[in-house]
mmCIF file of C-alpha atoms and ligand atoms in Angstrom:
data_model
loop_
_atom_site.group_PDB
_atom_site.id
_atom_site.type_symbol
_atom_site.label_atom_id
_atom_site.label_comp_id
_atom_site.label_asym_id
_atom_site.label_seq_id
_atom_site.Cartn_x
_atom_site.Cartn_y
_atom_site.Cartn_z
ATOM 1 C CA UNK A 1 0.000 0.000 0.000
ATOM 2 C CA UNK A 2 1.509 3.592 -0.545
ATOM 3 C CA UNK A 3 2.537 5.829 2.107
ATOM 4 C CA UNK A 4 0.012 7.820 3.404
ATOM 5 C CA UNK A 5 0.966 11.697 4.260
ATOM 6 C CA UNK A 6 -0.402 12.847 7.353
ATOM 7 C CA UNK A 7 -1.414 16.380 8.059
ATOM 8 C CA UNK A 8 1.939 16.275 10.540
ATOM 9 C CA UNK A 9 4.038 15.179 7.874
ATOM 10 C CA UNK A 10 2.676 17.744 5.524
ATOM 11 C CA UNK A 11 2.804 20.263 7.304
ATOM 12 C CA UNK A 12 6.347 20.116 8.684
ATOM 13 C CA UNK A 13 7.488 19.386 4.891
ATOM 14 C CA UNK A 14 5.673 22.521 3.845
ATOM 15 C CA UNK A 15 7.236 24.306 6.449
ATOM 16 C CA UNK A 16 10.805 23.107 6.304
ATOM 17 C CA UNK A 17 13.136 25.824 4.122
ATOM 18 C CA UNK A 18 10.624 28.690 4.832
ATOM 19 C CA UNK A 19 13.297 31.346 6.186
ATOM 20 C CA UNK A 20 11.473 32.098 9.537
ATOM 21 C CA UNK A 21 10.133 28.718 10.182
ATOM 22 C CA UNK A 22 10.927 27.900 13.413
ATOM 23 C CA UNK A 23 8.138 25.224 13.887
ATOM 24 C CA UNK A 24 5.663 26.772 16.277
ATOM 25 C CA UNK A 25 3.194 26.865 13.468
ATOM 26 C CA UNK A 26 3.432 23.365 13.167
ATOM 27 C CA UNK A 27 3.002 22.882 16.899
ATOM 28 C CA UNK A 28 -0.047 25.727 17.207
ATOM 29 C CA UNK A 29 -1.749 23.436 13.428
ATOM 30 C CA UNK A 30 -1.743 20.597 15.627
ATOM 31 C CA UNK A 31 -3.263 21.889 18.637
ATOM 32 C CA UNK A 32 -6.345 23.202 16.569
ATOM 33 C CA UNK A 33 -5.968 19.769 14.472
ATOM 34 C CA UNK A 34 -6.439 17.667 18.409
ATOM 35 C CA UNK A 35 -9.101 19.950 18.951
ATOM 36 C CA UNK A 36 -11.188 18.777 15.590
ATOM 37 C CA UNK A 37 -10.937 15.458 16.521
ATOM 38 C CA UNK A 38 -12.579 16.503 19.721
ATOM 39 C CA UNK A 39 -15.363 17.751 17.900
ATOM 40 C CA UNK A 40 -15.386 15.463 15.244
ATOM 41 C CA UNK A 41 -16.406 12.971 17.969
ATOM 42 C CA UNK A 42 -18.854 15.175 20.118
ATOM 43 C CA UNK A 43 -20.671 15.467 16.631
ATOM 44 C CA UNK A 44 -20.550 12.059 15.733
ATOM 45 C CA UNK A 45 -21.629 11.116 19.262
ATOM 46 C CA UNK A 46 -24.454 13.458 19.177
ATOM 47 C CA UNK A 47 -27.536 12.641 21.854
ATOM 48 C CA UNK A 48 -26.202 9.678 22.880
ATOM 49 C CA UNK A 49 -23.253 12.306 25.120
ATOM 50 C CA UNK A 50 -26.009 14.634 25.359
ATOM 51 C CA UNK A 51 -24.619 17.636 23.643
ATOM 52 C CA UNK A 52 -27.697 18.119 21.186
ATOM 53 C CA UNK A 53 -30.424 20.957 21.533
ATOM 54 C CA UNK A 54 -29.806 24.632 23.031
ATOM 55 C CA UNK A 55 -28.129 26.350 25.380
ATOM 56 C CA UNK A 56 -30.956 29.024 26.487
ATOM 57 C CA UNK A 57 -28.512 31.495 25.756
ATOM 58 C CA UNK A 58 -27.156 34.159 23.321
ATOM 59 C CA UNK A 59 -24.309 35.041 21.030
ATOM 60 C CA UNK A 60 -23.332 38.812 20.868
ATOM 61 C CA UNK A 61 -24.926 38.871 17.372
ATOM 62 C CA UNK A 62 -28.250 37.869 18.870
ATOM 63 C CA UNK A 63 -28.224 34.182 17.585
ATOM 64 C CA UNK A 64 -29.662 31.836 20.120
ATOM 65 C CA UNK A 65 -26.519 29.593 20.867
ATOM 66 C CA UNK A 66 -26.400 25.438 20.735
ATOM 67 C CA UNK A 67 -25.091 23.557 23.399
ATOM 68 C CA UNK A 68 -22.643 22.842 20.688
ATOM 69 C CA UNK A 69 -21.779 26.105 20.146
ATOM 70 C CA UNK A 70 -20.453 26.714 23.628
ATOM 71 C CA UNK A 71 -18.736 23.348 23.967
ATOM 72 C CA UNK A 72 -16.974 23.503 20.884
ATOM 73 C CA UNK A 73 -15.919 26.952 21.631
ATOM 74 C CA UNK A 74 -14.329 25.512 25.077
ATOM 75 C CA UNK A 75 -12.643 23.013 23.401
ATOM 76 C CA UNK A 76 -10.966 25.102 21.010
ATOM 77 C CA UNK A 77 -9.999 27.974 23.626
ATOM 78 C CA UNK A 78 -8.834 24.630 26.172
ATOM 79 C CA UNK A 79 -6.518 23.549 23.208
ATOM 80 C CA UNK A 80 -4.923 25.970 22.121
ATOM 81 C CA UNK A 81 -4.392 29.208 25.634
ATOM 82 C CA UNK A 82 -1.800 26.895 27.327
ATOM 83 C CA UNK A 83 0.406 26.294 24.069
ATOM 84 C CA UNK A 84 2.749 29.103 24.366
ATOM 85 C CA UNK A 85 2.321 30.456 20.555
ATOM 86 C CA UNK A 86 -0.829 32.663 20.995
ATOM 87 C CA UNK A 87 -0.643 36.253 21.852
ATOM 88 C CA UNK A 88 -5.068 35.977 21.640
ATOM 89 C CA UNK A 89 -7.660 34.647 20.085
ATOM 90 C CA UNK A 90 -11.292 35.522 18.938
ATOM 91 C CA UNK A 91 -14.039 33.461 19.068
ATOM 92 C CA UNK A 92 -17.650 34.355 17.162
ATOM 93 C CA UNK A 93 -19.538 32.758 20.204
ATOM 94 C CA UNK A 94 -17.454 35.226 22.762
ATOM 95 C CA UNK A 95 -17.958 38.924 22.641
ATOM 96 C CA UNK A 96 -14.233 40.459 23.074
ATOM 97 C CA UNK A 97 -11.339 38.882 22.199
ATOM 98 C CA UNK A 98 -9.884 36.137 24.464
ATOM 99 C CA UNK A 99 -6.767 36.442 26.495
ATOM 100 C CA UNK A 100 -4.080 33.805 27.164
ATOM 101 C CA UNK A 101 -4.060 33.459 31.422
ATOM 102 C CA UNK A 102 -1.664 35.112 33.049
ATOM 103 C CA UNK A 103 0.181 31.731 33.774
ATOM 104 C CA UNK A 104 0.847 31.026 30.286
ATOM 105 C CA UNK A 105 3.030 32.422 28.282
ATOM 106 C CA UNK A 106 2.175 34.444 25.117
ATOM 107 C CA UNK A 107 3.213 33.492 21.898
ATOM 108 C CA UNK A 108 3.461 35.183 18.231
ATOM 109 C CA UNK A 109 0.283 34.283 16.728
ATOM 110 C CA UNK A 110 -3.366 35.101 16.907
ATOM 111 C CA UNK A 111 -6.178 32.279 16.250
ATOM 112 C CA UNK A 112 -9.539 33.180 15.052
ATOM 113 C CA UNK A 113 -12.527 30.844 14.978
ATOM 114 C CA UNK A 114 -16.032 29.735 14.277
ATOM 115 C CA UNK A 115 -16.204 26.847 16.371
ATOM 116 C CA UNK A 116 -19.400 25.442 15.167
ATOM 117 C CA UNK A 117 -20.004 26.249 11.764
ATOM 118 C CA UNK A 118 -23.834 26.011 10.607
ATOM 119 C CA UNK A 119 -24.722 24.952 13.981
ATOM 120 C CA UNK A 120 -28.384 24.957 13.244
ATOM 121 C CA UNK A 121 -27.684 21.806 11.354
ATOM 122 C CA UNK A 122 -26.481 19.720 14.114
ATOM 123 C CA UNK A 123 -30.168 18.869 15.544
ATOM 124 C CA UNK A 124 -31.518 17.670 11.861
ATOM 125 C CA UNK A 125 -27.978 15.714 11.802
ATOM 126 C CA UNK A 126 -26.896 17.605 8.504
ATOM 127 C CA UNK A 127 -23.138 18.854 8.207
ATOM 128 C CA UNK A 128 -21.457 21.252 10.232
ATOM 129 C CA UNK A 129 -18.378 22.383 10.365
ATOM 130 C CA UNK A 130 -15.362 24.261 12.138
ATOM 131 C CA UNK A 131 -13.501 27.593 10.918
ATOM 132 C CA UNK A 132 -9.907 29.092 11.830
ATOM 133 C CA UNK A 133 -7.889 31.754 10.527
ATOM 134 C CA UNK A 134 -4.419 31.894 12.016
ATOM 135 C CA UNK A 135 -2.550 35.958 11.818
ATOM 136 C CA UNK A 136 0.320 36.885 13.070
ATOM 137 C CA UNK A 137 1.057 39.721 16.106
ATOM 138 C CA UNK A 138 3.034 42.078 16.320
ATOM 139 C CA UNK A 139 6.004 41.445 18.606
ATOM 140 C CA UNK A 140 5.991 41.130 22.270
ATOM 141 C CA UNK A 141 1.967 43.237 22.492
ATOM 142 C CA UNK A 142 -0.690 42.333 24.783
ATOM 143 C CA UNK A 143 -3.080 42.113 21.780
ATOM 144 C CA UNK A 144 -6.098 44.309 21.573
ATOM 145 C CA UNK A 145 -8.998 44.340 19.345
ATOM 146 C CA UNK A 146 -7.397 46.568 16.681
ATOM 147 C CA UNK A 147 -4.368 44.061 16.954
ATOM 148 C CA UNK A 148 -7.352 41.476 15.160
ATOM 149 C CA UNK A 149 -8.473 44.112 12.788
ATOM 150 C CA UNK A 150 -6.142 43.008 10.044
ATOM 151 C CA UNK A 151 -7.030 42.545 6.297
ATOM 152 C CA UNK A 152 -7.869 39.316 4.837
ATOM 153 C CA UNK A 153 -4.523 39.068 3.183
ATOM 154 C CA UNK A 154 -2.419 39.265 6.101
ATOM 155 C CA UNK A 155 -3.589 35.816 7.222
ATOM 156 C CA UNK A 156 -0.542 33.158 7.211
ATOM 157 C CA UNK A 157 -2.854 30.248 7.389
ATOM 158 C CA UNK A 158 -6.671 29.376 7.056
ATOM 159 C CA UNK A 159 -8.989 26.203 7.209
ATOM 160 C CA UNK A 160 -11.400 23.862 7.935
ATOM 161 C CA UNK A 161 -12.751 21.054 9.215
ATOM 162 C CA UNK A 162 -16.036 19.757 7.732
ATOM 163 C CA UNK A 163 -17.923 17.212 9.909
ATOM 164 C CA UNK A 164 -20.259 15.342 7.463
ATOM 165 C CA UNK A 165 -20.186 11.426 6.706
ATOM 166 C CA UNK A 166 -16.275 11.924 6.663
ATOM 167 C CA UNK A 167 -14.411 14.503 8.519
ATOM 168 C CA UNK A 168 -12.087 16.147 6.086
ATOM 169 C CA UNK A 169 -9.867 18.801 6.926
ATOM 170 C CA UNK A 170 -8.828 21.924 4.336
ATOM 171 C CA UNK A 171 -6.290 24.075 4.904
ATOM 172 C CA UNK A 172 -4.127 26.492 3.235
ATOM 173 C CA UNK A 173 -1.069 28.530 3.963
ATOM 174 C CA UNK A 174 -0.687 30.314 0.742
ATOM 175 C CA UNK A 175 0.856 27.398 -1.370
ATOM 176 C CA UNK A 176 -2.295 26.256 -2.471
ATOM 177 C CA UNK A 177 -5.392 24.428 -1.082
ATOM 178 C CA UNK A 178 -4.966 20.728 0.379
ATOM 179 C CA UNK A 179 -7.957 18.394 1.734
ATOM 180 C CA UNK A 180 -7.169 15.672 4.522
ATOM 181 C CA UNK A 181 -9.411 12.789 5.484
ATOM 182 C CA UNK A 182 -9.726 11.963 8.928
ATOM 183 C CA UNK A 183 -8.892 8.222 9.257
ATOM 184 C CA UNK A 184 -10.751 7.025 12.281
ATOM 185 C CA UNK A 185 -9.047 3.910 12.772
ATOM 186 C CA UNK A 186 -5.625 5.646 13.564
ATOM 187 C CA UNK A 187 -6.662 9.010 14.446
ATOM 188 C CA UNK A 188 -4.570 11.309 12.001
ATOM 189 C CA UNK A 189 -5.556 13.407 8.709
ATOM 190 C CA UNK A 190 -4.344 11.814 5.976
ATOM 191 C CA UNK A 191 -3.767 13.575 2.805
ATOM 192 C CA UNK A 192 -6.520 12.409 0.523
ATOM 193 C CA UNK A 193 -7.135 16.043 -1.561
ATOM 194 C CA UNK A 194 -3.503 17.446 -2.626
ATOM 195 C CA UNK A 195 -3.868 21.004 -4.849
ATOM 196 C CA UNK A 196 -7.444 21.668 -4.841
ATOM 197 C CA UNK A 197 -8.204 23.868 -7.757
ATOM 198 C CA UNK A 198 -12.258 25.038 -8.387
ATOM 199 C CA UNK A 199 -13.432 24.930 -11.993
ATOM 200 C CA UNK A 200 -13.644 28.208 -13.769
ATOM 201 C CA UNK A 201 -17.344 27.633 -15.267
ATOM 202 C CA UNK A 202 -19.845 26.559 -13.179
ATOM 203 C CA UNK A 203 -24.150 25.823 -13.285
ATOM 204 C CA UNK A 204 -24.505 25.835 -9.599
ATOM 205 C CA UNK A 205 -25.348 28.090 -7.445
ATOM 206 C CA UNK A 206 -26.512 28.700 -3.663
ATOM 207 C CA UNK A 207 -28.517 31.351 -2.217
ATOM 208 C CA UNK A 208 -31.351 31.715 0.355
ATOM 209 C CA UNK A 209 -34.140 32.065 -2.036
ATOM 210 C CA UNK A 210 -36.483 33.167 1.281
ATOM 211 C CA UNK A 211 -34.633 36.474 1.352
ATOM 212 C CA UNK A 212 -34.536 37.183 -2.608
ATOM 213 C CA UNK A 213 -37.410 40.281 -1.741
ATOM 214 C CA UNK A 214 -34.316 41.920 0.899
ATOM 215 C CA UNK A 215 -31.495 41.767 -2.255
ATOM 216 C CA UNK A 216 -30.229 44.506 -4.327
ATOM 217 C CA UNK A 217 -30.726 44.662 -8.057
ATOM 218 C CA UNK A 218 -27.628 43.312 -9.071
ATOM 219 C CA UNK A 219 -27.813 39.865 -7.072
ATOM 220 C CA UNK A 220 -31.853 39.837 -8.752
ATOM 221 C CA UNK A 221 -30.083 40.241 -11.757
ATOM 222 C CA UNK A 222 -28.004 37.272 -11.490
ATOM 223 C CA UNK A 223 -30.400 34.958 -10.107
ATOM 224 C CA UNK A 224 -33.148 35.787 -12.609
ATOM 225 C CA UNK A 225 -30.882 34.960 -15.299
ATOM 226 C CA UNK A 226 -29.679 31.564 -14.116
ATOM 227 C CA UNK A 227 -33.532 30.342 -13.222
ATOM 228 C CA UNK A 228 -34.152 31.533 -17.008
ATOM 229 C CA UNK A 229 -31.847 28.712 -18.165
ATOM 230 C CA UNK A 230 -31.284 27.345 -21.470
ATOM 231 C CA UNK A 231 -34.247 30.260 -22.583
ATOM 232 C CA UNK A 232 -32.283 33.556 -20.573
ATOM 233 C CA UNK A 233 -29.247 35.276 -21.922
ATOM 234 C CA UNK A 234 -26.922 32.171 -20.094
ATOM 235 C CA UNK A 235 -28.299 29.626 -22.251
ATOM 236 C CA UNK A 236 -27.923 27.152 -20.226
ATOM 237 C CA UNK A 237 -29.972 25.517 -17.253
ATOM 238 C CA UNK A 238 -28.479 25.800 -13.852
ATOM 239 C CA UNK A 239 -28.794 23.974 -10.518
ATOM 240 C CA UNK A 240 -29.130 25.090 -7.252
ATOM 241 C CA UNK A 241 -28.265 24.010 -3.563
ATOM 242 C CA UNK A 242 -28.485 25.178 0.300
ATOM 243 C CA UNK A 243 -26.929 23.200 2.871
ATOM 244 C CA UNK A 244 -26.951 26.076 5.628
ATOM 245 C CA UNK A 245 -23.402 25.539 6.362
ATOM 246 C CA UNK A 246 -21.031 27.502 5.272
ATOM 247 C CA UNK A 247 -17.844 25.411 5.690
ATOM 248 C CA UNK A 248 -20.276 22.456 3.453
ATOM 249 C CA UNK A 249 -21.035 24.944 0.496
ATOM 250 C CA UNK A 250 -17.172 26.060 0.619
ATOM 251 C CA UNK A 251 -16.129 22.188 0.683
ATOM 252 C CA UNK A 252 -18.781 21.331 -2.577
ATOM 253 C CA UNK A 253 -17.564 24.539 -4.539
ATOM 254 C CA UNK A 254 -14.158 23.437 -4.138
ATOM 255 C CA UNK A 255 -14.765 20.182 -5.678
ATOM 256 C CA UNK A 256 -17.488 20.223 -8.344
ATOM 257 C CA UNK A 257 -17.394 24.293 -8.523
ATOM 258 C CA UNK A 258 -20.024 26.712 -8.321
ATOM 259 C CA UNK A 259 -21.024 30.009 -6.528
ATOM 260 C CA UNK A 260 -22.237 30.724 -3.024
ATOM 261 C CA UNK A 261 -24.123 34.453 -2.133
ATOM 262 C CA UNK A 262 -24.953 35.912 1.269
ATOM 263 C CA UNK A 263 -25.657 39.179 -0.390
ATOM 264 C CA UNK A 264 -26.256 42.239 1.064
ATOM 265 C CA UNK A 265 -29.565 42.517 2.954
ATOM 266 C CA UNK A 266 -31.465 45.562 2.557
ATOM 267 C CA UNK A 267 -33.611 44.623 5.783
ATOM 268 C CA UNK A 268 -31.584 45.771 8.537
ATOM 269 C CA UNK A 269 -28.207 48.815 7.922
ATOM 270 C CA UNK A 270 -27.110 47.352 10.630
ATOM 271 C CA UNK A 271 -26.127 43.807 9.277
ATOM 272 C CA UNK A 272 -25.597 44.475 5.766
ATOM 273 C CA UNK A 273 -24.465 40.665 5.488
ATOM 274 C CA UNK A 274 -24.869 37.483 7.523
ATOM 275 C CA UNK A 275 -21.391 35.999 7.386
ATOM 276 C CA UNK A 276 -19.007 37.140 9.716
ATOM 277 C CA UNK A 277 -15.691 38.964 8.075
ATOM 278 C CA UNK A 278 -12.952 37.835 10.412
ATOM 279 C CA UNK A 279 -14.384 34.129 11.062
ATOM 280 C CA UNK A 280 -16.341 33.187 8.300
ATOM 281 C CA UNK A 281 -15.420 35.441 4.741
ATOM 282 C CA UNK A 282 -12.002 35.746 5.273
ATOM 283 C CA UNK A 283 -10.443 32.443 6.309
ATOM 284 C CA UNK A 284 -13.011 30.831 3.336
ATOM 285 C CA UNK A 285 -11.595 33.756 0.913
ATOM 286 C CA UNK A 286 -7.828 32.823 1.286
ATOM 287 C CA UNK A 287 -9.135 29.081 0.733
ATOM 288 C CA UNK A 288 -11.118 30.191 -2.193
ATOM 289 C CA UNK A 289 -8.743 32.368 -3.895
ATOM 290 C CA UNK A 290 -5.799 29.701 -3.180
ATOM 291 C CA UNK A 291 -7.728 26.732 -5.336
ATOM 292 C CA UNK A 292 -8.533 29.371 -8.310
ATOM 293 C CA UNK A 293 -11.797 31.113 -7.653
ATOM 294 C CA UNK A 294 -12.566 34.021 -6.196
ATOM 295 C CA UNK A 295 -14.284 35.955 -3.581
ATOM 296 C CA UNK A 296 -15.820 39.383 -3.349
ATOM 297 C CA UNK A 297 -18.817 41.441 -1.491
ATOM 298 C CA UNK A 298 -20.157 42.240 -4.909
ATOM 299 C CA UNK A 299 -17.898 45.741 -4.633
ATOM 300 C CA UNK A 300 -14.740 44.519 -3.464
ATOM 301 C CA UNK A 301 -12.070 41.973 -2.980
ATOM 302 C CA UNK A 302 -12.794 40.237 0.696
ATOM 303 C CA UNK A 303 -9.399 39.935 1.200
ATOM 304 C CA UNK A 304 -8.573 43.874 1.037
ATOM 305 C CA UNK A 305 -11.161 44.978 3.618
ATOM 306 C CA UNK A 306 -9.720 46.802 6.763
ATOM 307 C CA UNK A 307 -12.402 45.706 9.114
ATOM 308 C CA UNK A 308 -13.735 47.490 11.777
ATOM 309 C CA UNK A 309 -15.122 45.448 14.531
ATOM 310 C CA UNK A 310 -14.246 41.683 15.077
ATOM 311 C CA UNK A 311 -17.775 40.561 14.883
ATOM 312 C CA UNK A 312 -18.163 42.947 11.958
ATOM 313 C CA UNK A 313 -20.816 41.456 8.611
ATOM 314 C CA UNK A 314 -20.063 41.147 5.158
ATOM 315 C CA UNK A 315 -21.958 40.839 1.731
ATOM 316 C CA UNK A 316 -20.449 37.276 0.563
ATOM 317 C CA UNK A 317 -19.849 36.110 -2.999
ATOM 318 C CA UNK A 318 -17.233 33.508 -3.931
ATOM 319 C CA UNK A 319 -16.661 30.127 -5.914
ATOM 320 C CA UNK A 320 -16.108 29.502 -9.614
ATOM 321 C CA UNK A 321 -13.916 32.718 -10.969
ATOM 322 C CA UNK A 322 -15.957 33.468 -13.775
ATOM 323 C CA UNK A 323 -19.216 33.621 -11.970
ATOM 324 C CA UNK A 324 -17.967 35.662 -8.927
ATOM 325 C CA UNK A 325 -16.272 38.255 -11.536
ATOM 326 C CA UNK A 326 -19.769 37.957 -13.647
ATOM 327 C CA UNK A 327 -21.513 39.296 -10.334
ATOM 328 C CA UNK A 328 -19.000 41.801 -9.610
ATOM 329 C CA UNK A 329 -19.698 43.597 -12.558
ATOM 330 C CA UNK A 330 -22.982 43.397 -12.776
ATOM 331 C CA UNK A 331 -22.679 45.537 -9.079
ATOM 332 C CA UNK A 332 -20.309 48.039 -11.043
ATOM 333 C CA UNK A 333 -22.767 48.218 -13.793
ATOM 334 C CA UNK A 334 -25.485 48.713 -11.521
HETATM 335 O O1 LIG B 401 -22.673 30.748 10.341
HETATM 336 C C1 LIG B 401 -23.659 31.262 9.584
HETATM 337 C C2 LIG B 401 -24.343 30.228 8.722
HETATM 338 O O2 LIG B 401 -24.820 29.149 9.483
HETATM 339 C C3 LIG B 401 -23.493 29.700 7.562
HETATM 340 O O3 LIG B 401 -22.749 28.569 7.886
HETATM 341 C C4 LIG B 401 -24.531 29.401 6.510
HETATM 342 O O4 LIG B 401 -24.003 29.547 5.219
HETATM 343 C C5 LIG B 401 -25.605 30.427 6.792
HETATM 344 O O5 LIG B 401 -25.428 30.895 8.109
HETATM 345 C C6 LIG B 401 -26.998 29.850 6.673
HETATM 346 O O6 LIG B 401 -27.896 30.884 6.672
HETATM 347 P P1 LIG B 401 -29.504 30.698 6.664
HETATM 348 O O7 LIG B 401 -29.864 30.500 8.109
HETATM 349 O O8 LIG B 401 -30.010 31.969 6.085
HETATM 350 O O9 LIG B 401 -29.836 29.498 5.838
HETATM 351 MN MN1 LIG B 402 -20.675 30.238 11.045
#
């Protein structure tokens, strides 16, 4: 049988000859990797550990939070403050950023995460997933919020881990996108996806069709035309899917292509998208635009915003290049 490459292996490969490589990343990957598994098995487990069903509580965007939520937010925070290569971290189920305790000591990287991706999903036993975007701090801070409030393109590292009838792991650190299986039998990621790349045309796309009346012309624009099909100006007929998970829609666009819209949402100024800039759009951006495709708010590259608030919204489009860009200028047009 041939070797199998674990996410380890890979990982210190990748990282060997990079001139500042001094293998904390390596260590910090496979802290958040340990704390996947964890998940990975809560999720599996389900009822039968008790975790299902809510929490009676809130997140700080007013979501009504899972027991999942808050358990898989432990887990990642219990993995990864003791390590010695955080400075922070940011969490979307915890209102300010997240300190390392005093008895620890602070490291050069920050860790950003959506524990429980989709978590509505996990009663109805449908896919969920977790998100992490890794940044680095600047030297020898006690990190504040602004410290977090870096653009999209700063990140050194971004992935993750979708729990559906395998648990695969994606991951990129600006060479390219790679996918990992998680072998249950011997515990380790094993490198089953090497150099994702997302076909240019697609005929798939995914939207919330409940909120089309809340979307701007442009988005209407686009949709229209697709339903039209083979009769409309695209001439062909087009599919569509909604899986109400992000990290799922990411995973299927980066392996049969296709689009994916949050669009802006004329119903409230406050929340002028759904998906969450520093958890959500811009760890699945770097992903994106590292396997080909691209990823935009309709206006503007995701990975150029200077955001403003570490729970801050964005309008999401990404996927299959040629759609996102045929989007984007319908917005310019508009
Ligand atoms: O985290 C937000 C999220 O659950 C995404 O994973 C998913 O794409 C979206 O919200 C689903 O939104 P809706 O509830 O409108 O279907
Ligand atoms: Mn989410």
């Amino acid at each position: 049988m041939a070797n199998k490459v674990t996410l380890t292996q890979f990982i210190i490969e990748q990282q060997r000859g990079l001139p500042d490589a001094s293998g904390t990343f390596s260590l910090l990957l496979n802290n958040i990797v340990t704390a996947c598994k964890k998940i990975s098995h809560l999720v599996n487990r389900g009822n039968l550990v008790g975790v299902l069903g809510s929490a009676g509580s809130e997140n700080v965007q007013g979501e009504v939070q899972k027991k999942l939520d808050i358990i898989t937010n432990d887990i990642m925070v219990d993995a990864l403050n003791w390590t010695g290569h955080l400075a922070g971290m940011a969490s979307e189920e915890v209102d300010d950023i997240i300190t390392i305790p005093e008895q620890y000591p602070k490291g050069k990287y920050l860790a950003l995460f959506d524990p429980l991706d989709g978590s509505s999903n996990i009663d109805v036993n449908l896919a969920v997933g977790t998100i992490f975007s890794i940044l680095r701090c600047r030297e020898g801070v006690d990190p504040a919020p602004e410290d977090f409030l870096r653009k999209g393109v700063e990140q050194v590292c971004a992935g993750f881990v979708l729990y559906g009838p395998s648990t695969m792991m994606v991951l990129t650190t600006g060479h390219g996108v790679n996918g990992f299986t998680l072998d249950q039998d011997i515990g380790e990621f094993i490198l089953t996806h090497p150099n994702m790349k997302i076909p240019e045309e697609t005929s798939e796309f995914a939207i919330n069709m409940s909120n089309q009346r809340f979307w701007e012309p442009p988005v209407q624009r686009y949709i229209d035309e697709c339903l039209q099909g083979t009769e409309g100006p695209r001439e062909k007929n087009f599919n569509m899917r909604w899986i109400a998970s992000l990290v799922a829609e990411v995973y299927r666009i980066l392996t049969r292509g296709g689009v994916f819209l949050y669009p802006l949402d004329l119903r409230d100024p406050a929340k002028p998208g759904k998906l969450r800039i520093m958890y959500e759009a811009n760890p699945m951006a770097f992903i994106i635009e590292q396997a080909g495709g691209a990823c935009s708010t309709g206006r503007e590259r995701v990975l150029d915003i200077k955001p403003t608030g570490i729970h801050q919204r964005v309008p999401l489009v990404l996927g299959s290049k040629n759609e996102v860009e045929r989007i984007v200028a319908y917005h310019l047009e508009g």
